[in-house]
Short mmCIF file of C-alpha atoms in Angstrom, two decimals:
data_model
loop_
_atom_site.label_atom_id
_atom_site.label_comp_id
_atom_site.label_asym_id
_atom_site.label_seq_id
_atom_site.Cartn_x
_atom_site.Cartn_y
_atom_site.Cartn_z
CA MET A 1 115.14 153.61 103.84
CA GLN A 2 114.22 156.81 102.92
CA GLU A 3 111.50 159.23 105.01
CA LYS A 4 108.13 157.82 104.53
CA LYS A 5 104.96 160.47 105.82
CA LEU A 6 102.91 158.76 108.14
CA GLY A 7 99.30 159.46 108.21
CA ASP A 8 96.49 160.40 111.16
CA TYR A 9 95.73 157.68 113.59
CA ILE A 10 94.42 154.77 112.42
CA VAL A 11 94.15 152.68 116.16
CA THR A 12 93.43 154.23 119.34
CA VAL A 13 93.31 151.99 122.00
CA GLU A 14 93.03 153.20 125.41
CA LYS A 15 93.21 151.77 128.69
CA ILE A 16 92.34 148.44 127.92
CA ASN A 17 92.39 145.76 130.38
CA LYS A 18 92.18 142.07 130.53
CA THR A 19 92.20 139.46 132.13
CA PHE A 20 92.00 135.70 131.19
CA PRO A 21 89.53 133.59 133.16
CA ASN A 22 92.05 131.17 134.87
CA GLY A 23 93.32 134.41 136.10
CA VAL A 24 96.61 135.56 134.24
CA CYS A 25 96.29 139.27 133.63
CA ALA A 26 97.59 140.06 129.95
CA LEU A 27 96.70 143.12 129.31
CA ARG A 28 96.59 146.54 132.18
CA GLU A 29 95.55 149.72 131.40
CA PHE A 30 97.39 149.42 128.03
CA SER A 31 97.01 152.34 125.62
CA THR A 32 99.06 153.28 122.79
CA ARG A 33 97.92 155.12 119.16
CA ILE A 34 99.16 154.22 115.74
CA ARG A 35 99.29 156.28 112.65
CA ARG A 36 98.30 155.31 108.77
CA ARG A 37 101.51 153.56 107.26
CA GLU A 38 102.77 153.14 110.31
CA VAL A 39 105.42 149.89 111.53
CA VAL A 40 104.80 149.37 115.24
CA VAL A 41 107.21 146.42 116.13
CA ILE A 42 106.33 144.70 119.56
CA ILE A 43 108.85 142.81 121.31
CA GLY A 44 108.95 141.23 124.73
CA PRO A 45 109.02 138.20 126.77
CA SER A 46 106.96 135.40 126.31
CA GLY A 47 103.27 136.01 128.67
CA SER A 48 103.77 139.58 128.44
CA GLY A 49 100.64 140.07 126.23
CA LYS A 50 101.49 141.04 123.42
CA SER A 51 99.85 138.36 121.17
CA THR A 52 96.81 139.01 123.37
CA PHE A 53 97.00 142.90 122.50
CA LEU A 54 96.96 141.49 118.61
CA ARG A 55 94.09 139.25 119.46
CA CYS A 56 91.92 142.42 121.11
CA LEU A 57 92.56 144.72 118.36
CA ASN A 58 90.02 141.89 115.81
CA GLY A 59 87.68 141.04 118.74
CA LEU A 60 89.59 137.12 118.94
CA GLU A 61 89.68 137.89 122.76
CA GLU A 62 87.37 140.29 124.05
CA ILE A 63 88.67 143.33 126.50
CA ASP A 64 86.84 143.68 130.35
CA SER A 65 87.61 147.28 130.01
CA GLY A 66 89.37 150.24 128.05
CA SER A 67 88.29 151.20 123.92
CA ILE A 68 89.50 150.43 120.91
CA VAL A 69 88.63 152.16 117.55
CA ILE A 70 89.96 151.42 114.68
CA ASP A 71 89.24 153.45 111.24
CA GLY A 72 86.73 155.20 113.18
CA ILE A 73 84.75 151.93 114.19
CA PRO A 74 84.70 151.54 117.63
CA LEU A 75 85.35 147.53 118.53
CA ASP A 76 82.10 146.93 121.15
CA GLU A 77 78.83 144.93 122.31
CA ASN A 78 77.94 145.99 118.51
CA LYS A 79 78.53 142.58 116.50
CA LYS A 80 78.36 144.60 113.16
CA ASN A 81 80.91 146.52 113.97
CA ARG A 82 83.23 143.79 115.09
CA TRP A 83 82.89 142.22 111.68
CA GLU A 84 83.26 145.01 110.02
CA ILE A 85 86.62 145.73 112.06
CA ARG A 86 87.69 141.89 111.63
CA LYS A 87 87.02 143.18 107.84
CA GLU A 88 89.75 145.96 108.17
CA VAL A 89 92.16 144.10 109.54
CA GLY A 90 94.26 141.30 108.58
CA MET A 91 95.90 138.77 110.39
CA VAL A 92 99.03 136.22 110.07
CA PHE A 93 99.30 133.43 113.20
CA GLN A 94 102.37 131.67 113.96
CA SER A 95 100.78 128.41 112.80
CA PHE A 96 99.70 129.62 109.63
CA ASN A 97 96.33 128.20 109.89
CA LEU A 98 95.61 127.67 106.26
CA PHE A 99 92.55 125.73 105.24
CA PRO A 100 93.77 122.53 104.65
CA HIS A 101 90.76 121.27 102.47
CA LYS A 102 90.76 124.16 100.32
CA THR A 103 93.55 124.65 97.71
CA VAL A 104 96.37 127.55 97.84
CA LEU A 105 93.84 129.58 95.33
CA ALA A 106 91.10 128.48 97.46
CA ASN A 107 92.21 129.99 100.93
CA ILE A 108 92.83 132.98 99.27
CA THR A 109 89.55 133.50 97.54
CA LEU A 110 86.94 132.21 100.32
CA ALA A 111 86.70 135.88 102.50
CA PRO A 112 86.54 138.09 99.15
CA ARG A 113 83.82 135.87 97.60
CA LEU A 114 82.01 135.41 100.75
CA VAL A 115 82.77 138.73 102.71
CA ARG A 116 83.34 141.20 99.76
CA LYS A 117 80.60 139.68 97.42
CA LYS A 118 83.34 139.31 94.37
CA SER A 119 82.77 137.44 91.26
CA ASN A 120 84.48 134.29 91.12
CA ASP A 121 87.08 135.64 88.11
CA GLU A 122 87.68 138.42 90.18
CA ALA A 123 88.51 136.80 93.40
CA ALA A 124 91.10 134.56 91.35
CA GLU A 125 92.45 136.84 89.63
CA MET A 126 93.52 139.09 92.56
CA ALA A 127 94.17 135.78 94.46
CA MET A 128 96.95 134.86 91.42
CA ASP A 129 98.36 138.93 91.45
CA LEU A 130 98.74 138.46 95.20
CA LEU A 131 100.61 135.03 94.75
CA ARG A 132 102.88 136.73 92.18
CA LYS A 133 103.92 139.29 95.02
CA VAL A 134 104.65 136.78 97.58
CA ASN A 135 106.81 134.34 94.67
CA ILE A 136 104.74 131.65 94.36
CA PRO A 137 101.73 131.60 91.73
CA GLU A 138 102.66 128.31 90.46
CA LYS A 139 101.38 127.02 94.34
CA ALA A 140 97.80 127.94 93.28
CA GLU A 141 96.48 124.30 92.72
CA SER A 142 98.25 123.13 95.51
CA TYR A 143 97.22 122.12 99.14
CA PRO A 144 98.86 123.43 102.04
CA SER A 145 100.05 120.22 102.98
CA GLN A 146 101.97 120.03 100.09
CA LEU A 147 104.01 123.53 100.89
CA SER A 148 107.01 124.15 102.80
CA GLY A 149 106.36 126.06 106.25
CA GLY A 150 107.70 129.39 104.58
CA GLN A 151 105.38 129.36 101.54
CA GLN A 152 102.47 128.36 104.03
CA GLN A 153 103.00 131.40 105.74
CA ARG A 154 103.79 133.31 102.61
CA VAL A 155 100.01 131.99 101.39
CA ALA A 156 98.88 133.03 104.47
CA ILE A 157 99.88 136.46 103.96
CA ALA A 158 98.68 136.81 100.54
CA ARG A 159 95.04 134.85 102.16
CA ALA A 160 94.99 137.90 104.75
CA LEU A 161 95.50 140.62 101.88
CA ALA A 162 93.10 139.54 99.60
CA MET A 163 90.33 141.33 102.03
CA HIS A 164 92.25 144.39 101.23
CA PRO A 165 92.74 145.19 105.25
CA LYS A 166 93.97 148.75 106.38
CA VAL A 167 96.34 147.25 109.11
CA MET A 168 97.80 144.14 109.18
CA MET A 169 99.05 141.98 112.13
CA PHE A 170 101.77 139.34 112.14
CA ASP A 171 101.58 136.91 115.67
CA GLU A 172 105.40 136.18 115.78
CA ALA A 173 104.73 135.05 111.80
CA THR A 174 108.01 133.39 112.03
CA SER A 175 108.48 131.95 114.93
CA ALA A 176 107.62 128.67 113.64
CA LEU A 177 109.54 128.41 110.73
CA ASP A 178 113.16 126.84 109.51
CA PRO A 179 115.75 129.31 109.98
CA GLU A 180 116.46 129.16 106.21
CA MET A 181 112.39 130.21 105.54
CA ILE A 182 112.01 133.18 108.08
CA GLY A 183 113.75 135.22 105.11
CA GLU A 184 111.72 134.58 102.81
CA VAL A 185 108.50 135.36 104.77
CA LEU A 186 110.28 138.78 106.07
CA ASP A 187 111.13 139.91 102.47
CA VAL A 188 107.53 139.65 101.75
CA MET A 189 106.70 141.68 105.13
CA LYS A 190 109.64 144.20 103.74
CA ASN A 191 107.96 145.07 100.66
CA LEU A 192 104.68 145.31 102.60
CA ALA A 193 106.24 147.81 104.61
CA GLU A 194 107.20 149.78 101.86
CA GLU A 195 104.53 149.38 99.86
CA GLY A 196 102.86 152.04 103.00
CA MET A 197 100.62 149.16 104.73
CA THR A 198 99.99 150.01 108.24
CA MET A 199 101.68 147.13 110.52
CA ILE A 200 101.65 145.75 113.85
CA VAL A 201 104.11 143.04 114.48
CA VAL A 202 104.94 140.79 117.11
CA THR A 203 108.68 139.29 116.59
CA HIS A 204 111.68 138.46 118.15
CA GLU A 205 113.57 139.31 114.49
CA MET A 206 115.30 142.10 115.65
CA GLY A 207 116.70 142.83 112.13
CA PHE A 208 113.59 143.66 110.93
CA ALA A 209 112.57 145.47 113.67
CA ARG A 210 115.83 147.71 113.00
CA GLU A 211 115.53 147.91 109.25
CA VAL A 212 111.61 148.06 108.78
CA SER A 213 109.95 149.55 112.03
CA ASP A 214 108.91 153.13 113.09
CA ARG A 215 108.50 152.70 116.26
CA VAL A 216 109.61 149.61 118.91
CA VAL A 217 107.41 148.88 121.79
CA PHE A 218 108.69 146.79 124.75
CA MET A 219 106.09 145.11 126.72
CA GLU A 220 106.44 143.39 130.10
CA ASP A 221 103.63 142.17 132.26
CA GLY A 222 100.72 143.67 130.02
CA TYR A 223 102.54 146.89 130.26
CA ILE A 224 104.78 149.08 127.83
CA VAL A 225 107.80 149.10 129.11
CA GLU A 226 109.46 151.29 126.84
CA GLU A 227 108.86 152.56 123.39
CA GLY A 228 110.50 154.15 121.01
CA THR A 229 112.50 154.10 117.69
CA ALA A 230 114.80 150.95 116.80
CA GLU A 231 117.74 153.33 116.36
CA HIS A 232 116.61 154.25 120.69
CA PHE A 233 116.37 150.83 121.13
CA PHE A 234 119.69 149.59 119.81
CA THR A 235 121.92 152.40 120.89
CA ASN A 236 120.51 153.96 124.00
CA PRO A 237 117.58 151.92 125.74
CA GLN A 238 116.71 153.79 128.99
CA LYS A 239 115.17 151.11 131.53
CA GLU A 240 117.20 148.23 132.91
CA ARG A 241 114.32 145.94 132.28
CA THR A 242 115.14 146.49 128.47
CA LYS A 243 118.41 146.93 128.67
CA LEU A 244 118.15 143.29 130.21
CA PHE A 245 115.74 142.29 127.68
CA LEU A 246 117.86 143.24 124.68
CA SER A 247 121.34 141.57 126.05
CA GLN A 248 119.69 138.50 126.15
CA ILE A 249 118.20 138.12 122.60
CA LEU A 250 120.83 140.25 120.43
CA MET B 1 124.90 75.57 98.92
CA ALA B 2 121.99 74.53 101.57
CA VAL B 3 122.31 78.10 103.11
CA LYS B 4 121.44 79.50 99.85
CA THR B 5 118.55 77.23 99.12
CA SER B 6 117.14 77.72 102.19
CA GLN B 7 117.00 81.21 101.80
CA PHE B 8 115.74 80.48 98.32
CA TYR B 9 112.69 78.67 100.00
CA LYS B 10 112.29 81.84 102.39
CA LYS B 11 111.94 84.36 99.59
CA VAL B 12 109.57 82.37 97.94
CA TRP B 13 107.53 81.77 100.97
CA LEU B 14 107.78 85.31 101.69
CA LYS B 15 106.16 86.09 98.35
CA LEU B 16 103.42 83.61 98.59
CA LYS B 17 102.62 84.77 102.02
CA ARG B 18 101.97 88.46 100.23
CA SER B 19 100.44 87.18 97.19
CA ALA B 20 96.89 87.44 96.58
CA LEU B 21 96.34 83.59 96.50
CA MET B 22 97.22 83.16 99.47
CA ASP B 23 94.50 85.44 100.32
CA VAL B 24 91.92 83.94 98.42
CA THR B 25 93.16 80.61 100.32
CA LYS B 26 92.55 81.78 103.71
CA PHE B 27 89.61 83.33 102.68
CA LEU B 28 87.73 79.62 101.70
CA VAL B 29 89.60 78.10 104.29
CA VAL B 30 87.60 80.40 106.54
CA VAL B 31 84.61 79.91 104.77
CA ALA B 32 84.85 76.28 104.66
CA VAL B 33 85.06 76.25 108.05
CA ILE B 34 82.15 78.36 108.85
CA MET B 35 79.80 75.92 106.48
CA TRP B 36 81.32 72.75 107.78
CA VAL B 37 80.12 74.31 111.24
CA LEU B 38 76.94 75.44 110.67
CA ALA B 39 76.12 72.40 108.70
CA ARG B 40 76.79 70.06 111.65
CA GLY B 41 74.76 72.65 113.93
CA THR B 42 71.98 72.49 111.78
CA GLN B 43 72.10 68.41 111.48
CA GLN B 44 71.80 67.98 115.22
CA LEU B 45 68.83 70.47 114.91
CA GLY B 46 66.75 67.97 113.07
CA TYR B 47 65.51 70.95 111.40
CA ASN B 48 63.32 69.79 107.71
CA TRP B 49 65.16 72.49 105.12
CA GLN B 50 63.03 73.59 102.58
CA TRP B 51 64.85 76.34 100.95
CA TYR B 52 63.42 75.50 97.56
CA GLN B 53 60.74 77.17 99.17
CA VAL B 54 61.48 80.20 99.28
CA PRO B 55 62.58 82.04 96.32
CA LYS B 56 59.16 82.47 95.66
CA TYR B 57 58.85 84.86 98.31
CA ILE B 58 60.73 87.00 96.99
CA PHE B 59 59.98 86.72 93.18
CA GLN B 60 58.13 84.53 90.86
CA PHE B 61 57.09 84.02 87.44
CA GLN B 62 53.73 83.06 86.99
CA ASP B 63 52.07 82.61 83.03
CA GLY B 64 55.40 84.39 81.97
CA GLN B 65 54.40 87.15 84.45
CA PHE B 66 57.46 88.22 86.52
CA SER B 67 56.49 89.50 89.94
CA PHE B 68 57.96 90.55 93.55
CA GLY B 69 56.96 88.50 96.28
CA PRO B 70 56.15 90.13 99.94
CA LEU B 71 59.92 90.29 101.19
CA MET B 72 60.48 92.72 98.04
CA PHE B 73 58.05 94.71 98.77
CA GLY B 74 59.20 94.81 102.36
CA LEU B 75 63.10 95.24 101.36
CA ALA B 76 61.43 98.16 99.39
CA MET B 77 59.80 99.79 102.72
CA THR B 78 62.71 99.20 104.62
CA PHE B 79 65.06 101.07 101.77
CA ARG B 80 62.27 104.12 102.64
CA ILE B 81 62.65 103.86 105.67
CA THR B 82 66.03 103.70 106.16
CA ALA B 83 66.53 106.97 103.47
CA TRP B 84 64.14 109.41 105.04
CA GLY B 85 65.66 108.24 108.44
CA LEU B 86 69.12 108.63 107.16
CA VAL B 87 68.39 112.07 105.67
CA LEU B 88 66.32 112.85 109.35
CA SER B 89 68.48 111.56 111.83
CA MET B 90 71.98 113.19 110.48
CA THR B 91 69.79 116.48 109.84
CA ILE B 92 68.88 116.20 113.57
CA GLY B 93 72.05 115.25 114.63
CA LEU B 94 74.10 118.29 112.99
CA VAL B 95 71.25 120.29 114.52
CA THR B 96 71.47 119.11 117.56
CA ALA B 97 75.46 119.08 117.87
CA LEU B 98 75.37 122.96 116.99
CA LEU B 99 72.96 123.94 119.53
CA ARG B 100 75.14 122.09 122.30
CA LEU B 101 77.97 124.29 120.89
CA SER B 102 75.63 127.53 120.68
CA ASP B 103 76.37 130.48 123.14
CA SER B 104 72.92 130.50 124.23
CA PHE B 105 72.62 128.69 127.79
CA PHE B 106 68.81 127.99 126.72
CA ALA B 107 69.97 125.65 123.58
CA ARG B 108 72.39 123.68 125.02
CA ILE B 109 70.14 123.05 128.16
CA VAL B 110 67.54 121.81 125.44
CA ALA B 111 70.01 119.94 122.98
CA ARG B 112 71.36 118.19 126.45
CA GLY B 113 67.96 117.21 127.60
CA TYR B 114 67.07 115.62 124.23
CA VAL B 115 70.19 113.50 123.96
CA GLU B 116 70.27 112.00 127.57
CA LEU B 117 66.58 111.43 127.16
CA ILE B 118 66.78 109.68 124.02
CA ARG B 119 69.91 107.47 124.80
CA ASN B 120 68.81 106.39 128.02
CA THR B 121 65.13 105.05 126.48
CA PRO B 122 64.90 101.76 124.62
CA LEU B 123 64.01 102.64 120.84
CA LEU B 124 60.80 100.36 121.28
CA VAL B 125 59.32 102.60 124.13
CA GLN B 126 60.17 105.45 121.85
CA ILE B 127 58.31 103.63 118.90
CA PHE B 128 55.47 103.11 121.25
CA PHE B 129 55.15 106.52 122.67
CA LEU B 130 55.42 108.00 119.45
CA TYR B 131 53.05 105.98 117.86
CA PHE B 132 50.25 105.62 120.56
CA VAL B 133 50.28 108.90 122.37
CA LEU B 134 51.82 111.71 119.56
CA ALA B 135 50.89 110.08 116.41
CA PRO B 136 46.81 110.71 117.03
CA ILE B 137 47.62 114.64 118.26
CA PHE B 138 49.43 115.21 115.39
CA GLY B 139 47.83 112.90 112.64
CA LEU B 140 50.97 111.28 112.29
CA SER B 141 50.98 108.46 109.41
CA ARG B 142 51.98 105.11 110.72
CA PHE B 143 55.28 105.25 108.80
CA PHE B 144 55.89 108.57 109.53
CA ALA B 145 55.56 108.10 113.18
CA GLY B 146 58.42 104.99 112.64
CA VAL B 147 60.81 107.25 110.77
CA LEU B 148 60.30 110.06 113.45
CA ALA B 149 61.02 107.39 116.32
CA LEU B 150 63.68 106.06 114.54
CA SER B 151 65.56 109.41 113.66
CA LEU B 152 65.06 111.09 116.80
CA PHE B 153 66.82 107.87 118.38
CA GLU B 154 69.67 108.08 115.87
CA GLY B 155 69.65 111.23 115.94
CA ALA B 156 70.68 112.08 119.54
CA TYR B 157 73.79 109.21 119.25
CA ALA B 158 74.59 111.21 115.80
CA SER B 159 74.51 114.57 116.82
CA GLU B 160 77.20 113.16 119.98
CA ILE B 161 79.80 112.26 116.62
CA PHE B 162 79.07 115.24 115.16
CA ARG B 163 80.09 117.46 118.09
CA ALA B 164 82.72 115.39 118.58
CA GLY B 165 83.89 116.06 115.23
CA ILE B 166 83.49 119.71 115.20
CA VAL B 167 85.34 120.11 118.27
CA SER B 168 88.02 118.33 116.95
CA ILE B 169 88.62 120.71 114.62
CA HIS B 170 91.58 122.96 115.63
CA LYS B 171 90.44 126.93 117.42
CA GLY B 172 93.25 128.02 114.62
CA GLN B 173 90.90 127.29 111.82
CA TRP B 174 88.02 129.29 113.80
CA GLU B 175 90.46 132.33 114.40
CA ALA B 176 91.65 132.52 110.77
CA SER B 177 87.99 132.36 109.87
CA HIS B 178 86.80 134.80 111.98
CA SER B 179 89.97 136.98 111.17
CA LEU B 180 89.14 137.04 107.78
CA GLY B 181 85.48 138.42 108.60
CA LEU B 182 83.64 135.10 108.15
CA ASN B 183 80.53 135.13 109.89
CA THR B 184 79.73 131.61 112.08
CA PHE B 185 77.45 130.16 109.44
CA ASP B 186 79.75 130.45 106.78
CA THR B 187 82.52 129.42 108.89
CA TYR B 188 80.64 126.14 109.66
CA ARG B 189 79.53 126.05 106.54
CA CYS B 190 83.46 126.09 104.70
CA ILE B 191 85.96 125.89 107.08
CA ILE B 192 84.38 123.54 110.01
CA LEU B 193 81.69 121.01 108.56
CA PRO B 194 84.15 120.25 105.67
CA GLN B 195 87.05 118.57 107.64
CA ALA B 196 84.70 117.73 110.65
CA ILE B 197 82.86 115.42 108.02
CA ARG B 198 85.73 113.65 106.91
CA ARG B 199 86.99 112.67 110.30
CA ILE B 200 83.63 111.39 111.74
CA LEU B 201 82.43 109.37 108.86
CA PRO B 202 83.38 105.99 109.79
CA PRO B 203 81.61 106.36 113.54
CA LEU B 204 78.55 107.97 111.12
CA THR B 205 78.41 104.95 109.02
CA SER B 206 78.69 102.93 112.22
CA GLN B 207 75.40 104.95 112.91
CA ALA B 208 73.93 104.37 109.84
CA ILE B 209 74.39 101.13 110.01
CA SER B 210 72.42 100.83 113.26
CA LEU B 211 69.81 102.71 111.58
CA ILE B 212 69.34 100.31 108.76
CA LYS B 213 68.99 97.28 111.79
CA ASP B 214 67.16 99.29 114.07
CA SER B 215 64.19 100.21 111.40
CA ALA B 216 63.24 96.56 112.01
CA LEU B 217 61.48 97.94 115.00
CA VAL B 218 58.70 99.65 113.32
CA SER B 219 57.45 96.54 112.59
CA THR B 220 55.88 96.47 115.64
CA ILE B 221 53.52 99.22 114.91
CA ALA B 222 52.98 96.98 111.62
CA VAL B 223 54.57 98.90 109.01
CA TYR B 224 55.30 96.63 106.43
CA ASP B 225 59.05 96.48 106.19
CA LEU B 226 61.38 93.59 105.90
CA THR B 227 60.96 92.13 108.97
CA MET B 228 57.03 92.49 109.33
CA GLU B 229 56.40 90.88 106.00
CA GLY B 230 59.38 87.94 107.18
CA ARG B 231 57.30 87.57 109.97
CA ALA B 232 54.09 87.22 107.64
CA VAL B 233 55.63 84.69 105.44
CA ILE B 234 57.25 82.83 108.57
CA ALA B 235 53.54 82.75 110.22
CA GLU B 236 51.61 81.24 106.79
CA THR B 237 54.48 78.78 106.12
CA PHE B 238 56.45 78.00 109.43
CA LEU B 239 60.02 78.58 107.44
CA THR B 240 61.31 79.88 110.24
CA PHE B 241 65.02 79.78 109.91
CA GLU B 242 64.91 79.88 105.72
CA ILE B 243 63.12 83.20 105.76
CA TRP B 244 64.76 84.82 109.09
CA PHE B 245 68.37 84.16 107.13
CA THR B 246 67.19 85.19 103.84
CA VAL B 247 65.64 88.65 105.57
CA ALA B 248 69.18 89.02 107.57
CA PHE B 249 70.77 88.63 104.19
CA MET B 250 68.37 91.35 102.37
CA TYR B 251 69.82 93.62 105.39
CA LEU B 252 73.17 92.49 105.05
CA MET B 253 72.84 93.46 100.99
CA ILE B 254 71.77 96.95 102.11
CA THR B 255 74.37 97.77 104.75
CA ILE B 256 77.19 96.16 102.56
CA ILE B 257 75.54 98.85 99.66
CA LEU B 258 75.89 101.85 102.31
CA SER B 259 79.24 100.92 102.96
CA ILE B 260 80.00 100.91 99.58
CA VAL B 261 78.76 104.27 99.13
CA VAL B 262 80.74 105.93 101.77
CA ASN B 263 83.55 104.21 100.77
CA PHE B 264 83.32 106.35 97.60
CA LEU B 265 82.45 109.25 99.59
CA GLU B 266 85.39 109.02 101.58
CA ASN B 267 88.03 108.50 98.73
CA ARG B 268 86.57 111.71 97.23
CA PHE B 269 86.76 113.81 100.26
CA ARG B 270 90.56 112.47 101.09
CA ILE B 271 92.28 115.61 101.63
CA GLN B 272 95.53 115.71 99.20
CA THR B 273 98.24 115.26 100.72
#
């Protein structure tokens, strides 16, 4: 992949803490900054706070302290800001979470129509473009339950893209998929990265990390243990914990 | 050879068992048994049946003029009460469920209090309270007092059904909707309720049928519904059993119509697979 130019910082996270009501501490003084067009892959053992971090970024979980600023908008008590951020940040879930009572097309057009106030035709046209982009235009009138897991996840990606987000987050987007279907979803994600989308990807797919990411962050217990380029991780990890983790998953 | 024939009979028997003819036969046998039991029971009662008297209380031809009898007026009134009651109780039920699930502590307490109060007191007392105590203050008509009491009562039950339906929707649906920037109102309207309704249609139908039958209680405040008209006819004619059975059959007609409508809705709303 040729060198790409990263932009200014779009996501700024400073010293956020998050403890769940059951006492589990998911994020401790967690700080990071992410540039426009950067692809950040977050890895780490389960329970290390990776998913919680993503969920905090679009306000699905509330942080206890610290600050999150996305594209100049602070995520704070102000509800308006939170909705504004959710519009700008797309999220793809491990379990797809498509709306089962709506067709693929309706899944994609719903938010643009209601939130971005697009007309039906305009939204449908854009949705078809997105479906072509994720290679399943023929499924527009199908219902989610009629699709394979890989197809459903691609629809979920298209649905998130339909809001024209500035940042895309993937929360273990391929973990629930059959091995054969992982590739088709990763391909879509790769294309997206090549188009210059800012992406935060929680994944166990090291191939993806190596090929696409600008930076890999290794988390444990709510901390960043180590971060650097994928190259650095695979050839020369510094910390013992990182080495151990990588040796187990590679 | 013998094995073959026995197999053949088995096959025929299996086919017969599954056929529609068999179903009809079974149905007729059951009906016949019930009729026989009823006939025996009424014979022993020594009651003088006068079914021929009944039709004129439903409708009559006089001088070539067709007119409805009192039972039909009662039926129309029960229809009106039911229609209003259904709309009101479903609205109350939904709003109460949403209040109970809201973030506001006050709203939750109010909703909880309402549900507990209504569910744990008799409907009859509620009707009297509304009619004799509240109706004069707010200037409610007899009809509306009855409908309101009925709706408040059934609404409390409906709210629990709505609540169960709403919380049964996977939280991933909320998260997906919120992460797309939909607000709570749109999420309920477009994502949660359409899915919840499909799940709760069967228990909601039971609730609606309860409402239809409980509507008979408004006759206690002299709203001329089916039950009230039936009672009036009986007072006049002493056709106790004939009229009550007729009235019961008319209630059955309403509930069956309701069931058919719901069936139609269920088919329409079914999520395609």
